[in-house]
mmCIF file of C-alpha atoms in Angstrom:
data_model
loop_
_atom_site.group_PDB
_atom_site.id
_atom_site.type_symbol
_atom_site.label_atom_id
_atom_site.label_comp_id
_atom_site.label_asym_id
_atom_site.label_seq_id
_atom_site.Cartn_x
_atom_site.Cartn_y
_atom_site.Cartn_z
ATOM 1 C CA MET A 1 -4.285 10.816 6.896
ATOM 2 C CA THR A 2 -5.032 9.863 10.265
ATOM 3 C CA LYS A 3 -2.287 9.160 12.966
ATOM 4 C CA ILE A 4 -2.874 6.416 15.331
ATOM 5 C CA LEU A 5 -1.314 5.799 18.890
ATOM 6 C CA LEU A 6 -2.174 2.296 19.912
ATOM 7 C CA LEU A 7 -2.068 1.246 23.733
ATOM 8 C CA SER A 8 -3.376 -1.612 25.558
ATOM 9 C CA ASP A 9 -3.180 -2.951 29.052
ATOM 10 C CA THR A 10 -2.586 0.277 31.058
ATOM 11 C CA HIS A 11 -3.853 -1.085 34.262
ATOM 12 C CA SER A 12 -4.882 1.958 35.902
ATOM 13 C CA HIS A 13 -1.851 3.636 34.955
ATOM 14 C CA ILE A 14 -1.422 6.976 32.532
ATOM 15 C CA ASP A 15 1.658 9.504 33.211
ATOM 16 C CA ASP A 16 3.018 12.218 31.245
ATOM 17 C CA THR A 17 5.404 9.954 28.633
ATOM 18 C CA ILE A 18 2.040 8.358 27.358
ATOM 19 C CA LEU A 19 0.459 11.794 27.557
ATOM 20 C CA LYS A 20 2.835 13.439 25.116
ATOM 21 C CA TYR A 21 2.433 10.579 22.596
ATOM 22 C CA VAL A 22 -1.395 11.354 22.889
ATOM 23 C CA ALA A 23 -0.898 15.005 21.830
ATOM 24 C CA GLN A 24 1.065 14.263 18.393
ATOM 25 C CA ALA A 25 -1.934 11.400 17.458
ATOM 26 C CA ASP A 26 -4.726 12.352 15.939
ATOM 27 C CA GLU A 27 -6.819 9.712 17.331
ATOM 28 C CA VAL A 28 -6.135 7.012 20.303
ATOM 29 C CA TRP A 29 -7.175 3.505 20.239
ATOM 30 C CA HIS A 30 -6.939 1.192 23.510
ATOM 31 C CA ALA A 31 -7.104 -2.454 23.323
ATOM 32 C CA GLY A 32 -8.444 -2.764 26.872
ATOM 33 C CA ASP A 33 -7.568 -3.640 30.665
ATOM 34 C CA ILE A 34 -7.985 0.226 31.027
ATOM 35 C CA GLY A 35 -7.901 -0.385 34.735
ATOM 36 C CA ASP A 36 -9.689 2.995 36.198
ATOM 37 C CA LEU A 37 -11.368 4.924 33.616
ATOM 38 C CA VAL A 38 -9.253 7.963 34.712
ATOM 39 C CA VAL A 39 -7.156 6.682 31.976
ATOM 40 C CA THR A 40 -9.509 6.764 29.044
ATOM 41 C CA ASP A 41 -10.975 9.969 30.547
ATOM 42 C CA THR A 42 -7.853 11.878 30.844
ATOM 43 C CA ILE A 43 -7.241 10.544 27.003
ATOM 44 C CA LYS A 44 -10.807 11.952 25.787
ATOM 45 C CA LYS A 45 -10.046 15.274 26.814
ATOM 46 C CA LEU A 46 -7.319 15.574 24.509
ATOM 47 C CA LYS A 47 -7.697 13.382 21.482
ATOM 48 C CA PRO A 48 -10.882 11.294 20.154
ATOM 49 C CA LEU A 49 -10.734 7.820 22.009
ATOM 50 C CA ARG A 50 -11.791 4.504 20.625
ATOM 51 C CA ALA A 51 -11.629 1.386 22.819
ATOM 52 C CA VAL A 52 -12.830 -1.643 24.323
ATOM 53 C CA TYR A 53 -12.810 -3.606 27.771
ATOM 54 C CA GLY A 54 -10.596 -6.005 28.955
ATOM 55 C CA ASN A 55 -10.768 -9.060 31.274
ATOM 56 C CA ILE A 56 -9.633 -6.926 34.232
ATOM 57 C CA ASP A 57 -12.112 -3.772 33.420
ATOM 58 C CA ASP A 58 -15.295 -3.738 35.823
ATOM 59 C CA ALA A 59 -18.993 -3.055 35.127
ATOM 60 C CA GLN A 60 -18.512 0.547 34.660
ATOM 61 C CA ALA A 61 -15.880 -0.134 31.893
ATOM 62 C CA ARG A 62 -18.032 -2.489 30.201
ATOM 63 C CA LEU A 63 -20.825 0.088 30.215
ATOM 64 C CA GLU A 64 -18.855 2.537 28.399
ATOM 65 C CA PHE A 65 -16.981 0.346 25.824
ATOM 66 C CA PRO A 66 -17.961 -2.583 23.885
ATOM 67 C CA LEU A 67 -16.170 -6.387 24.055
ATOM 68 C CA ASN A 68 -15.449 -5.870 20.420
ATOM 69 C CA ASN A 69 -15.219 -2.235 18.593
ATOM 70 C CA ARG A 70 -15.254 -2.737 14.425
ATOM 71 C CA PHE A 71 -15.368 0.572 12.241
ATOM 72 C CA SER A 72 -13.712 2.153 9.488
ATOM 73 C CA CYS A 73 -11.029 4.747 9.525
ATOM 74 C CA GLU A 74 -10.445 6.220 6.113
ATOM 75 C CA ASN A 75 -10.324 3.274 4.011
ATOM 76 C CA VAL A 76 -9.072 0.770 6.412
ATOM 77 C CA SER A 77 -11.772 -1.796 8.181
ATOM 78 C CA VAL A 78 -10.222 -2.423 11.871
ATOM 79 C CA TRP A 79 -11.333 -4.763 14.494
ATOM 80 C CA ILE A 80 -10.173 -4.206 18.296
ATOM 81 C CA THR A 81 -10.976 -6.410 20.695
ATOM 82 C CA HIS A 82 -9.135 -7.383 24.131
ATOM 83 C CA ILE A 83 -8.337 -11.083 23.866
ATOM 84 C CA GLY A 84 -7.933 -12.471 20.240
ATOM 85 C CA GLY A 85 -4.507 -14.220 20.152
ATOM 86 C CA TYR A 86 -2.739 -13.560 16.721
ATOM 87 C CA PRO A 87 -2.169 -15.435 13.598
ATOM 88 C CA GLY A 88 -2.351 -19.191 13.592
ATOM 89 C CA LYS A 89 -3.563 -19.086 17.386
ATOM 90 C CA TYR A 90 -6.759 -17.061 17.416
ATOM 91 C CA ASN A 91 -9.216 -16.745 20.364
ATOM 92 C CA GLN A 92 -12.078 -19.310 19.600
ATOM 93 C CA ASN A 93 -14.438 -16.214 20.112
ATOM 94 C CA VAL A 94 -12.975 -14.601 17.161
ATOM 95 C CA ARG A 95 -11.834 -17.276 14.983
ATOM 96 C CA GLU A 96 -14.705 -17.770 12.930
ATOM 97 C CA GLU A 97 -15.820 -14.076 12.275
ATOM 98 C CA LEU A 98 -12.379 -13.187 11.375
ATOM 99 C CA ALA A 99 -12.108 -15.885 8.779
ATOM 100 C CA LEU A 100 -15.929 -15.238 7.455
ATOM 101 C CA ASN A 101 -15.379 -10.819 7.874
ATOM 102 C CA PRO A 102 -12.028 -10.462 8.138
ATOM 103 C CA PRO A 103 -10.848 -6.732 8.711
ATOM 104 C CA LYS A 104 -7.848 -5.374 7.038
ATOM 105 C CA LEU A 105 -6.464 -4.615 10.618
ATOM 106 C CA PHE A 106 -6.966 -6.826 13.423
ATOM 107 C CA ILE A 107 -6.034 -5.589 17.054
ATOM 108 C CA CYS A 108 -5.873 -6.784 20.221
ATOM 109 C CA GLY A 109 -3.699 -6.697 24.050
ATOM 110 C CA HIS A 110 -3.615 -8.860 26.842
ATOM 111 C CA SER A 111 -0.389 -10.746 26.320
ATOM 112 C CA HIS A 112 1.342 -7.818 26.935
ATOM 113 C CA ILE A 113 3.686 -8.824 24.593
ATOM 114 C CA LEU A 114 4.326 -6.323 21.532
ATOM 115 C CA LYS A 115 3.471 -8.092 18.118
ATOM 116 C CA VAL A 116 3.090 -7.442 14.440
ATOM 117 C CA MET A 117 2.455 -9.569 11.743
ATOM 118 C CA PHE A 118 0.760 -10.112 8.461
ATOM 119 C CA ASP A 119 -1.736 -13.596 8.457
ATOM 120 C CA LYS A 120 -1.954 -14.429 4.781
ATOM 121 C CA LYS A 121 -4.615 -17.166 5.525
ATOM 122 C CA ASN A 122 -7.244 -14.031 6.567
ATOM 123 C CA ASN A 123 -5.406 -11.225 4.358
ATOM 124 C CA LEU A 124 -4.969 -8.946 7.521
ATOM 125 C CA LEU A 125 -2.391 -7.093 9.397
ATOM 126 C CA HIS A 126 -2.713 -8.227 13.014
ATOM 127 C CA MET A 127 -1.131 -5.598 15.721
ATOM 128 C CA ASN A 128 -0.925 -5.937 19.344
ATOM 129 C CA PRO A 129 0.931 -3.197 21.203
ATOM 130 C CA GLY A 130 2.171 -4.829 24.087
ATOM 131 C CA ALA A 131 1.305 -2.969 27.586
ATOM 132 C CA ALA A 132 1.626 0.760 28.720
ATOM 133 C CA GLY A 133 0.913 0.183 32.279
ATOM 134 C CA LYS A 134 3.367 -0.806 35.030
ATOM 135 C CA SER A 135 1.286 -4.254 35.863
ATOM 136 C CA GLY A 136 1.993 -7.348 34.671
ATOM 137 C CA PHE A 137 5.245 -9.317 33.702
ATOM 138 C CA HIS A 138 6.615 -7.152 30.805
ATOM 139 C CA LYS A 139 9.732 -5.613 31.115
ATOM 140 C CA VAL A 140 9.458 -2.958 28.947
ATOM 141 C CA ARG A 141 6.247 -0.491 28.753
ATOM 142 C CA THR A 142 5.382 -0.124 25.363
ATOM 143 C CA MET A 143 2.612 1.413 22.458
ATOM 144 C CA LEU A 144 2.382 1.599 18.608
ATOM 145 C CA ARG A 145 1.913 4.379 16.333
ATOM 146 C CA PHE A 146 1.129 4.299 12.728
ATOM 147 C CA VAL A 147 -0.975 6.385 9.968
ATOM 148 C CA ILE A 148 -3.971 5.442 8.233
ATOM 149 C CA ASP A 149 -3.794 7.203 4.623
ATOM 150 C CA ASP A 150 -7.049 5.903 2.821
ATOM 151 C CA ASP A 151 -6.561 2.187 2.234
ATOM 152 C CA LYS A 152 -3.000 2.127 3.505
ATOM 153 C CA ILE A 153 -1.465 1.289 7.029
ATOM 154 C CA LYS A 154 2.069 3.060 6.862
ATOM 155 C CA ASP A 155 4.830 4.772 9.141
ATOM 156 C CA LEU A 156 4.552 2.082 11.676
ATOM 157 C CA GLU A 157 6.695 2.729 14.820
ATOM 158 C CA ILE A 158 7.475 1.066 18.456
ATOM 159 C CA ILE A 159 6.902 3.141 21.173
ATOM 160 C CA GLU A 160 9.344 2.008 24.124
ATOM 161 C CA ILE A 161 8.040 4.236 27.239
ATOM 162 C CA GLY A 162 11.071 2.218 29.335
ATOM 163 C CA ALA A 163 11.025 -0.129 32.428
ATOM 164 C CA LYS A 164 7.616 -0.900 34.152
#
């Protein structure tokens, strides 16, 4: 059983509230738009981190993190990317690969809109944790946490960090 904290779009912001949830997780996954690498460096001091770079991230972040991160957590195949879209409206850069080789869990950020939905066509769960940072049009900062237990994704929780 692995407890995951999923966040995105920190835009250089990290605070004690985020770190409180980091401490409770087994792994932290960041779906891009990290901003200052102090964010990911701080998380990595506490927990294992898997991340991708986003469209605002600089060359240093792009050297450290990939555009797409495909891996397995327990018996769940995972794909994290920053700009991925959502079921029925996937970004053209991921659409074909999702159809040919879908993961069980597809994660993206970018929109600052928290969204979790099942994609029946590709038989996968789509997650976007919204935005944990203070930059952008969102009103409430959000993250997701959930458990991966063998081949099951369960105990999903929305974390509202508060107003930006």
